[in-house]
PDB file of C-alpha atoms and ligand atoms in Angstrom:
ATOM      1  CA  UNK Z   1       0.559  -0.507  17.288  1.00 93.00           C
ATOM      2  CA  UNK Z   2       1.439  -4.031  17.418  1.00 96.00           C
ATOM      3  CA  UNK Z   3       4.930  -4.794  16.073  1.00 96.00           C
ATOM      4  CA  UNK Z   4       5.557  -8.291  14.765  1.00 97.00           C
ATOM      5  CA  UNK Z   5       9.036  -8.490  14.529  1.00 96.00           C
ATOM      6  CA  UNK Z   6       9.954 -12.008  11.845  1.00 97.00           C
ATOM      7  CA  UNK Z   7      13.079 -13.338  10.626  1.00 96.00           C
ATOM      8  CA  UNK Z   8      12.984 -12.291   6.946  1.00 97.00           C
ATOM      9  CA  UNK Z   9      10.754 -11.025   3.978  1.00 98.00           C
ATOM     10  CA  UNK Z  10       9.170 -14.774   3.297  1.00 98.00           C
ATOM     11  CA  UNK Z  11       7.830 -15.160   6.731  1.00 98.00           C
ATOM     12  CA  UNK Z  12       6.499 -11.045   6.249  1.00 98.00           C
ATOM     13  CA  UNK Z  13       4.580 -12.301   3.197  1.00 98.00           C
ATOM     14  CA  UNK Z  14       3.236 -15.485   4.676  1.00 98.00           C
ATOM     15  CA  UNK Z  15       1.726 -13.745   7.889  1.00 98.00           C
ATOM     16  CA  UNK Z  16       0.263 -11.001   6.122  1.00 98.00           C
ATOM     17  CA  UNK Z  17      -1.746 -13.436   3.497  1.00 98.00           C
ATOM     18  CA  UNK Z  18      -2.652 -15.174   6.292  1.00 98.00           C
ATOM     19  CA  UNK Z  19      -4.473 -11.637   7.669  1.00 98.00           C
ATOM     20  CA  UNK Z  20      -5.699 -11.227   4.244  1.00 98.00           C
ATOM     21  CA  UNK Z  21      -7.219 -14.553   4.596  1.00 98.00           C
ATOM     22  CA  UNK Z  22      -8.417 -14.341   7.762  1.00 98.00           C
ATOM     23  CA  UNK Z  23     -10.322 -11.112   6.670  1.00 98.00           C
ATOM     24  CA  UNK Z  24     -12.239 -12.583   3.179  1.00 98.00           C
ATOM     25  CA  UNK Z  25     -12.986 -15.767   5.280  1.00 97.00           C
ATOM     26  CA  UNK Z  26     -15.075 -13.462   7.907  1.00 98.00           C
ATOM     27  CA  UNK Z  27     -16.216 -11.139   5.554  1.00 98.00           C
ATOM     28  CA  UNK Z  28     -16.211 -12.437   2.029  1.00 98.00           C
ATOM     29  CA  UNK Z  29     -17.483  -8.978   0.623  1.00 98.00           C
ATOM     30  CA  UNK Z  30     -14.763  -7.385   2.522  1.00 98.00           C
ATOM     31  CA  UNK Z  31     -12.645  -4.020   0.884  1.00 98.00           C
ATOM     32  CA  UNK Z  32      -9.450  -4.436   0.793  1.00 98.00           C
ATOM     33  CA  UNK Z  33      -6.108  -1.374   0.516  1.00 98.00           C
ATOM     34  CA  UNK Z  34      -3.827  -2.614  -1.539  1.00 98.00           C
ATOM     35  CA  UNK Z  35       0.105  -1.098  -1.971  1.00 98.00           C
ATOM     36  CA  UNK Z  36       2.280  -1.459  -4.753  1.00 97.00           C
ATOM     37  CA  UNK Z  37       5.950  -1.587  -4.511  1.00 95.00           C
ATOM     38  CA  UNK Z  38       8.391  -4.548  -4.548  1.00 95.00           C
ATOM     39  CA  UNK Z  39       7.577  -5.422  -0.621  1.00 97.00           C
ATOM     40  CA  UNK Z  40       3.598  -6.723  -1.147  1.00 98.00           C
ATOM     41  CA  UNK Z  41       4.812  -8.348  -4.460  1.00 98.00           C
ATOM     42  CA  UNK Z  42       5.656 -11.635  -2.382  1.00 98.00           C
ATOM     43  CA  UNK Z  43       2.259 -11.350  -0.254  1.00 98.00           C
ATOM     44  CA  UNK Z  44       0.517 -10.997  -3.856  1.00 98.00           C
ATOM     45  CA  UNK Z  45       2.869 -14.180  -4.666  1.00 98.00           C
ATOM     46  CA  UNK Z  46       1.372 -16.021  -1.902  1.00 98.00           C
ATOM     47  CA  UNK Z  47      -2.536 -14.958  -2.352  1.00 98.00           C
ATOM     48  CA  UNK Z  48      -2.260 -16.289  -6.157  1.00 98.00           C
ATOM     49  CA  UNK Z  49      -1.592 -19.514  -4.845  1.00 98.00           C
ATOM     50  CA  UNK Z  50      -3.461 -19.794  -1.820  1.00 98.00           C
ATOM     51  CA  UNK Z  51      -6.146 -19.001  -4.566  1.00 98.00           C
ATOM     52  CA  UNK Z  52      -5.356 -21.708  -6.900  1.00 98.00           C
ATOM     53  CA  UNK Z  53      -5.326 -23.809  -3.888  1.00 98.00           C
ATOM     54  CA  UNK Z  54      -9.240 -22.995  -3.209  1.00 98.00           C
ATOM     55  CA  UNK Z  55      -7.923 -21.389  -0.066  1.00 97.00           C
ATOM     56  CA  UNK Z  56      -9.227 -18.147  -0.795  1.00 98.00           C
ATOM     57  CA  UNK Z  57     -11.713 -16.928  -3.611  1.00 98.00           C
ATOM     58  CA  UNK Z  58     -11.729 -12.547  -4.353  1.00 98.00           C
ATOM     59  CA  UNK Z  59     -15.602 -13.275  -5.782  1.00 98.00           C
ATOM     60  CA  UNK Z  60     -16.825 -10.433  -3.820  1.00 98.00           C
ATOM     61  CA  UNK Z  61     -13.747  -8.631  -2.513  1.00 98.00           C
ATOM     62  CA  UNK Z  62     -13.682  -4.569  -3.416  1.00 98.00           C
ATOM     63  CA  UNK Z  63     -10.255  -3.241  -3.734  1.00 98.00           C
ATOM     64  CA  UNK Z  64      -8.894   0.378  -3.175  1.00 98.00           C
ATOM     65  CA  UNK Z  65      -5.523   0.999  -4.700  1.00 98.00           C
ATOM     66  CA  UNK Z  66      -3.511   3.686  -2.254  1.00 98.00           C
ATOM     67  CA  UNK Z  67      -1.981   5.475  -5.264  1.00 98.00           C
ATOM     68  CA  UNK Z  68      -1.447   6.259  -8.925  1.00 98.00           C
ATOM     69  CA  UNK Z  69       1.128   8.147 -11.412  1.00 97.00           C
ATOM     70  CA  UNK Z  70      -0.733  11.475 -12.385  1.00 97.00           C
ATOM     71  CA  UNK Z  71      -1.736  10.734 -15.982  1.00 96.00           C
ATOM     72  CA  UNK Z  72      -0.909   7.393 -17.264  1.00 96.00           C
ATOM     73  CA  UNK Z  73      -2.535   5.017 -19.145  1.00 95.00           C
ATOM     74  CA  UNK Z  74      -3.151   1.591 -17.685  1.00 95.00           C
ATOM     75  CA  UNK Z  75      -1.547   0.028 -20.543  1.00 96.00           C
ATOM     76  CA  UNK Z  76       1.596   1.290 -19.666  1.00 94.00           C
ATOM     77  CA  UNK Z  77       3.682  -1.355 -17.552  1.00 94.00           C
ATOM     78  CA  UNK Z  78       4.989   2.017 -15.255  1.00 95.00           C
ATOM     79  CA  UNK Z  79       1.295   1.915 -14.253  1.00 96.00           C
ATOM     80  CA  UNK Z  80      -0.176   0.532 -10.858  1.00 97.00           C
ATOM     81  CA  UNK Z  81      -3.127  -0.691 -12.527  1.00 98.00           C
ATOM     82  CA  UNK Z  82      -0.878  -3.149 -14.930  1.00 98.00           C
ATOM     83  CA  UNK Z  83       1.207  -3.787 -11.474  1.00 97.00           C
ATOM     84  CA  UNK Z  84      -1.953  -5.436  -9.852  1.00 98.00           C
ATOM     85  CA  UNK Z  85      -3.128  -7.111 -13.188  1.00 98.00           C
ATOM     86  CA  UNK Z  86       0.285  -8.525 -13.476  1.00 98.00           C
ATOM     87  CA  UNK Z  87       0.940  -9.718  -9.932  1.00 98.00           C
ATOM     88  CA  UNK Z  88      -2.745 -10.208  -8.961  1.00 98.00           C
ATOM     89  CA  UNK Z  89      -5.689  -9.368 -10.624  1.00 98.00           C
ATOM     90  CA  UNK Z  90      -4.880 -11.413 -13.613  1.00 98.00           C
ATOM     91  CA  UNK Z  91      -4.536 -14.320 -11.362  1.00 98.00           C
ATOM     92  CA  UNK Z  92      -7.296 -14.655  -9.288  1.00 98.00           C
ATOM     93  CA  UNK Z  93     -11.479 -14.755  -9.422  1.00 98.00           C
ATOM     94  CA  UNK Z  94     -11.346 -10.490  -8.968  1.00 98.00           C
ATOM     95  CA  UNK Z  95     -13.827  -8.621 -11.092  1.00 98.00           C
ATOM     96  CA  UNK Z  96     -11.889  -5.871 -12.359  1.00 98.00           C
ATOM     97  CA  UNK Z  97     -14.555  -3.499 -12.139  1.00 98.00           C
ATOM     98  CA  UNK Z  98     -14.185  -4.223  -8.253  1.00 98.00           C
ATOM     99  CA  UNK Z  99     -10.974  -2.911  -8.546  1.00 98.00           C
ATOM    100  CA  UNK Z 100     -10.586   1.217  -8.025  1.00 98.00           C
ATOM    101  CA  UNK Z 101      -7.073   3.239  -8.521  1.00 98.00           C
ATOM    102  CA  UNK Z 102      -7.099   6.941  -7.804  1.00 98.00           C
ATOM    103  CA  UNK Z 103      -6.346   7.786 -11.270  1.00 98.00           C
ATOM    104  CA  UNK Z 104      -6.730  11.900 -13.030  1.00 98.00           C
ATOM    105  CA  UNK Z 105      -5.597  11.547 -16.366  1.00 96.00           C
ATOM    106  CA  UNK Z 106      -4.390  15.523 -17.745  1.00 94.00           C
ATOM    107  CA  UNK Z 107      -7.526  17.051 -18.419  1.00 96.00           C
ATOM    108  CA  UNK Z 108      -9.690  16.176 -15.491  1.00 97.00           C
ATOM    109  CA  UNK Z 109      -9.675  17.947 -12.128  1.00 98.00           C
ATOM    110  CA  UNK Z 110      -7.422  16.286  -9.943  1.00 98.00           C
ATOM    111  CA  UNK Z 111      -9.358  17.520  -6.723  1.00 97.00           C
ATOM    112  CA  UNK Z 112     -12.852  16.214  -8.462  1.00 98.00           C
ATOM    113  CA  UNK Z 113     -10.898  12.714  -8.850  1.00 98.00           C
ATOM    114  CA  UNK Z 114     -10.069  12.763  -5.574  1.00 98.00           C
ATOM    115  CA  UNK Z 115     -13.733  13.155  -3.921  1.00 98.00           C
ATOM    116  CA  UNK Z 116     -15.016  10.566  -6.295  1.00 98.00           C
ATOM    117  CA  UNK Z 117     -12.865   8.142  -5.318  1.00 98.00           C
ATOM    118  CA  UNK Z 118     -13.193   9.038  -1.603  1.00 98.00           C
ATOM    119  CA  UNK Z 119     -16.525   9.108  -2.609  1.00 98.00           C
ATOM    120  CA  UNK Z 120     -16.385   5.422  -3.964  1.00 98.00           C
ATOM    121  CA  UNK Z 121     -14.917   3.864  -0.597  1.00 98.00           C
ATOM    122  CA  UNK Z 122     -17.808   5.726   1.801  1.00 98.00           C
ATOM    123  CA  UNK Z 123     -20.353   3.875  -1.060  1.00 98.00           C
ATOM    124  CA  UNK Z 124     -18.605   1.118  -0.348  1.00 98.00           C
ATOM    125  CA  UNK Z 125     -18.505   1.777   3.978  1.00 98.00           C
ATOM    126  CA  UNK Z 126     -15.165   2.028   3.912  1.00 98.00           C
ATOM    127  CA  UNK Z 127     -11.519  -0.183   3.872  1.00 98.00           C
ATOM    128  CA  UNK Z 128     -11.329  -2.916   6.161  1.00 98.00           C
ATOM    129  CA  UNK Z 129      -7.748  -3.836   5.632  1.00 98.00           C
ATOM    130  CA  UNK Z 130      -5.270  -1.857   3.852  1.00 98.00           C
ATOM    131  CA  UNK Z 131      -2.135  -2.884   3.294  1.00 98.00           C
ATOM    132  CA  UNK Z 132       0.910  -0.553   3.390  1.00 98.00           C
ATOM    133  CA  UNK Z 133       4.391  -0.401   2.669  1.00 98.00           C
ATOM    134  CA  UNK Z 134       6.889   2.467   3.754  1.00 98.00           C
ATOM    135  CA  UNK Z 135       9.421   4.675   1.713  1.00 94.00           C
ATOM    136  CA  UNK Z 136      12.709   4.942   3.073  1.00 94.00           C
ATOM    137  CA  UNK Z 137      11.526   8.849   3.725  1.00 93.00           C
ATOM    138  CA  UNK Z 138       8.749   7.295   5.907  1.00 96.00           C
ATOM    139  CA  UNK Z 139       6.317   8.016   3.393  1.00 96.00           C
ATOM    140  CA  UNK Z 140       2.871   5.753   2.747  1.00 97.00           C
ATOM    141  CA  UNK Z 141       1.421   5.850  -0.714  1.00 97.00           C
ATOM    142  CA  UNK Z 142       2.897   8.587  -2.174  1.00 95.00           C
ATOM    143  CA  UNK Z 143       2.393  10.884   1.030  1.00 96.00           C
ATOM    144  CA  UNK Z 144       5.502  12.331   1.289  1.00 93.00           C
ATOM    145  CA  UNK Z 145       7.182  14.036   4.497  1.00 95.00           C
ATOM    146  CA  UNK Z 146       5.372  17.275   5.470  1.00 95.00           C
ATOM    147  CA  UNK Z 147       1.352  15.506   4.226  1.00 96.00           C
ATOM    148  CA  UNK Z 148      -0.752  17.078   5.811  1.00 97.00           C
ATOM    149  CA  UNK Z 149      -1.949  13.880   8.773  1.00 96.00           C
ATOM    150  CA  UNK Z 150      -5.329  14.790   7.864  1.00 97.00           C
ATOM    151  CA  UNK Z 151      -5.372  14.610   4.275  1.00 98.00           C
ATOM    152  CA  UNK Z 152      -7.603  13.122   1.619  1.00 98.00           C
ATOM    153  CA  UNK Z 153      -7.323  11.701  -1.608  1.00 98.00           C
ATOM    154  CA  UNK Z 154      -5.325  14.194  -3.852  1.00 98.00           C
ATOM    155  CA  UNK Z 155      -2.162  14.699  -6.477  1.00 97.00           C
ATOM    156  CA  UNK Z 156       1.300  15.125  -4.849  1.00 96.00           C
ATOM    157  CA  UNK Z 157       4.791  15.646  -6.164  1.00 95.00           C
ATOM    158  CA  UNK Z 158       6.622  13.663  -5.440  1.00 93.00           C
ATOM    159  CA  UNK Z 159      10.414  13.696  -3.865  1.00 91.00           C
ATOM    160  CA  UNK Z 160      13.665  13.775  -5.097  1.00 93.00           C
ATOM    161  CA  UNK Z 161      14.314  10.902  -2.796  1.00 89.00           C
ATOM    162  CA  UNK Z 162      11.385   8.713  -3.927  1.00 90.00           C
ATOM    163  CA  UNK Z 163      12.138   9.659  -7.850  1.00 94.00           C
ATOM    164  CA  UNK Z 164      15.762   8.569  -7.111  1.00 93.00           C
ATOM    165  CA  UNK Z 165      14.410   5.254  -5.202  1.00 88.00           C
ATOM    166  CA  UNK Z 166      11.888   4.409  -7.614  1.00 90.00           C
ATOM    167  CA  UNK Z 167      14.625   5.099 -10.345  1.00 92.00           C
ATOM    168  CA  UNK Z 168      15.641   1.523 -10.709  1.00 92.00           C
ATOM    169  CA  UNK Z 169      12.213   0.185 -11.862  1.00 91.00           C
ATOM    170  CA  UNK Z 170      12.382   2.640 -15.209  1.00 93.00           C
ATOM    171  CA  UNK Z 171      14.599   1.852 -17.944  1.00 91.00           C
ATOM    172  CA  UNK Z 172      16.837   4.972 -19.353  1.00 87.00           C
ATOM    173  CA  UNK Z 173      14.645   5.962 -22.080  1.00 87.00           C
ATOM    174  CA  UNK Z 174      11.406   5.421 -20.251  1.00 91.00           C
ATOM    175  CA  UNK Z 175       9.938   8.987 -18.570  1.00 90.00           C
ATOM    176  CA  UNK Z 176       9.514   8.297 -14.781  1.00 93.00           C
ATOM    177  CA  UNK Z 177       6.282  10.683 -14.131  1.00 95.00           C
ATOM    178  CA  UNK Z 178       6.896  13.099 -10.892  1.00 95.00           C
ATOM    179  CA  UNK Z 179       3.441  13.683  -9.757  1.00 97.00           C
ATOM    180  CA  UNK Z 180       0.603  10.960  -8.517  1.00 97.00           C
ATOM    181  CA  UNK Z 181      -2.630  10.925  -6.852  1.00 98.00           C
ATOM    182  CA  UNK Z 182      -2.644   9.059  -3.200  1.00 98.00           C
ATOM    183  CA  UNK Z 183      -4.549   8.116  -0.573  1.00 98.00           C
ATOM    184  CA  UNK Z 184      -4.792  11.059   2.238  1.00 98.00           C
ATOM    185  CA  UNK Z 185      -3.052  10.024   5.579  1.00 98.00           C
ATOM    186  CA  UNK Z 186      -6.464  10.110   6.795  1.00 98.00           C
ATOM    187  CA  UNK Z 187      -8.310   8.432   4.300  1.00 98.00           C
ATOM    188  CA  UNK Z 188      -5.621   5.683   5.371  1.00 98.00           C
ATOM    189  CA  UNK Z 189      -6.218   6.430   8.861  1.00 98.00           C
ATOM    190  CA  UNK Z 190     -10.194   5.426   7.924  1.00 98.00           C
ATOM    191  CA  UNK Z 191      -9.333   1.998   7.731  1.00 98.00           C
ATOM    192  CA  UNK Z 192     -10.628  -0.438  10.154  1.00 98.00           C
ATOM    193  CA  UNK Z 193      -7.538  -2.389   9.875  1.00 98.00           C
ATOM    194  CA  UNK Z 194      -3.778  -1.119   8.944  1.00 98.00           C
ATOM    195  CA  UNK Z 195      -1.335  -3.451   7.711  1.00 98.00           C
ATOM    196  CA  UNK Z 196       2.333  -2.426   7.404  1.00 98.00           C
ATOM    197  CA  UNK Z 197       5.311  -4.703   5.779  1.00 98.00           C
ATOM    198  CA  UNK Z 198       8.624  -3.682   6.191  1.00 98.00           C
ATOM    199  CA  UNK Z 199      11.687  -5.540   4.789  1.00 98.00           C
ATOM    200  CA  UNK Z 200      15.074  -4.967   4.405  1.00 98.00           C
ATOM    201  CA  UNK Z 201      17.955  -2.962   5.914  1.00 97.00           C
ATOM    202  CA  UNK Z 202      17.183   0.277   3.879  1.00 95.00           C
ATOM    203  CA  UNK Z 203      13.847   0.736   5.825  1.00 97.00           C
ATOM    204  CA  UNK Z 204      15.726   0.271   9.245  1.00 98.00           C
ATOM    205  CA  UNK Z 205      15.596   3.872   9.881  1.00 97.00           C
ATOM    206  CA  UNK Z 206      12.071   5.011   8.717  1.00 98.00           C
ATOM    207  CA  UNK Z 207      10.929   2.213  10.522  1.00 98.00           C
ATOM    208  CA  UNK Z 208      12.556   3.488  13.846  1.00 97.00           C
ATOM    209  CA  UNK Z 209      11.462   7.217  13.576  1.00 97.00           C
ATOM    210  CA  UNK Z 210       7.517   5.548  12.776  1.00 98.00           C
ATOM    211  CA  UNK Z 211       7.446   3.645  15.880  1.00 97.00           C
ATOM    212  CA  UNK Z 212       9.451   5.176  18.382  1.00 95.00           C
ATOM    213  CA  UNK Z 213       8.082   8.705  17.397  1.00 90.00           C
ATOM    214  CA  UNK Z 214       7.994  11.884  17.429  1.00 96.00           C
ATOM    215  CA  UNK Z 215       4.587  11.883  15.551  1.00 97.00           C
ATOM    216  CA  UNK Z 216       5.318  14.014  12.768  1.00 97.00           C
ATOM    217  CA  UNK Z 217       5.069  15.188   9.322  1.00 96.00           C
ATOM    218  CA  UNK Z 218       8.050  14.566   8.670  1.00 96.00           C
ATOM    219  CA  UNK Z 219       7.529  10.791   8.992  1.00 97.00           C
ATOM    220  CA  UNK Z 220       4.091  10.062   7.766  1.00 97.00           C
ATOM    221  CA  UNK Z 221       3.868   6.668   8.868  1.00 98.00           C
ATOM    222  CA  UNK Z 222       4.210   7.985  12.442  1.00 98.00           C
ATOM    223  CA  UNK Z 223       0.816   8.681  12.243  1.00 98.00           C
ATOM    224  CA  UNK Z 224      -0.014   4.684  12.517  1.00 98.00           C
ATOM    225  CA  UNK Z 225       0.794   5.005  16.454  1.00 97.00           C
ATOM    226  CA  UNK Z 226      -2.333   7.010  16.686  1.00 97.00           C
ATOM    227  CA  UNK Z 227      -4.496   3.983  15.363  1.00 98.00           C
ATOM    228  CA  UNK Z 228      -6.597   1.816  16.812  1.00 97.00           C
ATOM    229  CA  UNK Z 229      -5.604  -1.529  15.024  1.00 98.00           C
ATOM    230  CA  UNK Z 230      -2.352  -1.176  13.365  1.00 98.00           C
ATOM    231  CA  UNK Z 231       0.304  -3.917  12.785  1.00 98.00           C
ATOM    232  CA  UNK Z 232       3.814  -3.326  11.712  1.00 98.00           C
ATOM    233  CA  UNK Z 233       5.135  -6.582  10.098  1.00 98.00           C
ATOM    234  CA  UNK Z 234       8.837  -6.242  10.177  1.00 98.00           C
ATOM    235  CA  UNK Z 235      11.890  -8.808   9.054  1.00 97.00           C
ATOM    236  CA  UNK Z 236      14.825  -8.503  11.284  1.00 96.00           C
ATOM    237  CA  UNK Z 237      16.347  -6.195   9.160  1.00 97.00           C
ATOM    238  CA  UNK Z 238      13.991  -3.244   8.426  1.00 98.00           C
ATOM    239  CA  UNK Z 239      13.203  -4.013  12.863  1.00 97.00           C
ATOM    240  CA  UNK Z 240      17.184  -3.302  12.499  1.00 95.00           C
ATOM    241  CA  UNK Z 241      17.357  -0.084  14.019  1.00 96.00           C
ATOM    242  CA  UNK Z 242      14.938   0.110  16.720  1.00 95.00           C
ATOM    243  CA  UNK Z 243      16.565   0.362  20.260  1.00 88.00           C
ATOM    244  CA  UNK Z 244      14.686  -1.955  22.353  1.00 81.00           C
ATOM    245  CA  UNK Z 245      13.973  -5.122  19.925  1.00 79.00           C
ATOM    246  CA  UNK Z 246      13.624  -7.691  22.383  1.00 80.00           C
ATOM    247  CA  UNK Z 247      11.034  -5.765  23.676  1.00 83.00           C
ATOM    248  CA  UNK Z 248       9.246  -6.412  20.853  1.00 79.00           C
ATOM    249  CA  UNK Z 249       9.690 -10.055  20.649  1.00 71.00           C
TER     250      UNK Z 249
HETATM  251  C1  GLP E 301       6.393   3.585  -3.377  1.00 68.43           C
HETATM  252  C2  GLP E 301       4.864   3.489  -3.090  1.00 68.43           C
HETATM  253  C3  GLP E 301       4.580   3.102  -1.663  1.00 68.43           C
HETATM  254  C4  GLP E 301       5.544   2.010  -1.262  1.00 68.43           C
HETATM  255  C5  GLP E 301       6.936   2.569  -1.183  1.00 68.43           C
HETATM  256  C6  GLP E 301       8.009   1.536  -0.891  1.00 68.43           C
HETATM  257  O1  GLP E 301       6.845   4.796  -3.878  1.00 68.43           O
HETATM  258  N1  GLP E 301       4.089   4.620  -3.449  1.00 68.43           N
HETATM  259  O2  GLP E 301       3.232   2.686  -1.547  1.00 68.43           O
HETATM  260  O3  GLP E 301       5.203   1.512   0.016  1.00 68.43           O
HETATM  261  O4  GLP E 301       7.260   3.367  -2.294  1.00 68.43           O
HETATM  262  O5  GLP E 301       8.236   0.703  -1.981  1.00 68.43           O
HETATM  263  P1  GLP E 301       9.093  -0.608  -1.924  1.00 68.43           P
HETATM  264  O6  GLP E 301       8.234  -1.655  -1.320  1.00 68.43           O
HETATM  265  O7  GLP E 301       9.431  -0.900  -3.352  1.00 68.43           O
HETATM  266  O8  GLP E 301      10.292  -0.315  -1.097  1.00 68.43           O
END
């Protein structure tokens, strides 16, 4: 794990698009993970306009969405597809139909959803960078404490702490769904590169149990210390709670 510790969310956002960068520059074709959430909605900020500055073109980039709300339409502003459209697809040379969500709308087989889009990233050899964020229960996509570390692609409910965290991005009247389909901890563990932003004082403490352990279910993102090329990008806020800081300096 390498832990980058910055001094706020702007400089977070700026040295992940400059990974991001670095990536479609060596590998135009490259697949990216992409995380939704209010934390990569500054990174997305900053690839729109490295974009518009020629800096980066998404031509022939494949993306992989980490997670979904169990049956909702991508119209619906609640949705993670209309989150990427809004703060980056619409704004940059993607082809949508590069762009894959792990979606199971009611009717269809949540565990045949899953395997096809597992399916759809082998087809495509797999994620080279995926970016993640981190629940304040240490969770990544929507795998919440107690995931199984080897799981794949598949519909979880979620927790009363996420529902209550997430509760300030639905209005009063609007229904805030309680299942979604997610990434498996080891389909994120696939990824040739893991990217992890952390901001802000309320993700002091999941960001201390993920790095200085135990490895456990109970922490999800504790499973990052067991790969190979994962970086923790951390303002000195959410690097707030970790004993040793300058260590990490
Ligand atoms: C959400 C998402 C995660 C995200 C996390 C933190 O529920 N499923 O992918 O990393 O919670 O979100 P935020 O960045 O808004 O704190």
């Amino acid at each position: 794990m390498q832990i980058i510790i910055l001094e706020n969310a702007a400089q977070v956002a700026e040295c992940a698009a400059d990974w991001v960068q670095a990536l479609i520059e060596k590998k135009p074709n490259a697949v990216l993970g992409l995380a939704t959430g209010s934390t990569p909605i500054s990174l997305y900020h900053k690839l729109v306009s490295r974009y518009q500055d020629g800096l980066i073109s998404f031509a022939n980039v494949n993306t992989f969405n980490l997670d979904e709300y169990y049956d909702i339409e991508e119209s619906n502003p609640q949705s993670y597809r209309y989150f990427m459209r809004k703060y980056l697809f619409d704004h940059v040379n993607i082809k949508l139909k590069n762009t894959f969500l792990p979606t199971c709308k009611s009717g269809q087989n949540p565990r045949v959803q899953g395997v096809m889009f597992e399916d759809k990233i082998k087809q495509l050899n797999g994620i080279d960078l995926q970016i993640l964020g981190i629940g304040a229960n240490g969770h990544i996509g929507f795998n919440e404490p107690t995931s199984s570390l080897a799981s794949r692609t598949r519909i979880k409910t979620l927790t009363k702490q996420t529902l209550t965290d997430n509760s300030r991005l639905f209005n009063q009247n609007e229904r805030q769904p309680n299942m979604a389909m997610t990434m498996g901890i080891g389909t994120i563990m696939d990824a040739r590169y893991v990217l992890l932003m952390a901001t802000g004082k309320n993700k002091a403490e999941a960001v201390n149990q993920m790095i200085t352990g135990p490895l456990s279910a109970n922490c999800p993102a504790s499973v990052l210390q067991q790969h190979e090329n994962a970086v923790i990008l951390l303002d000195r806020e959410a690097a707030n709670a970790l004993e040793d800081k300058g260590y990490f300096l």
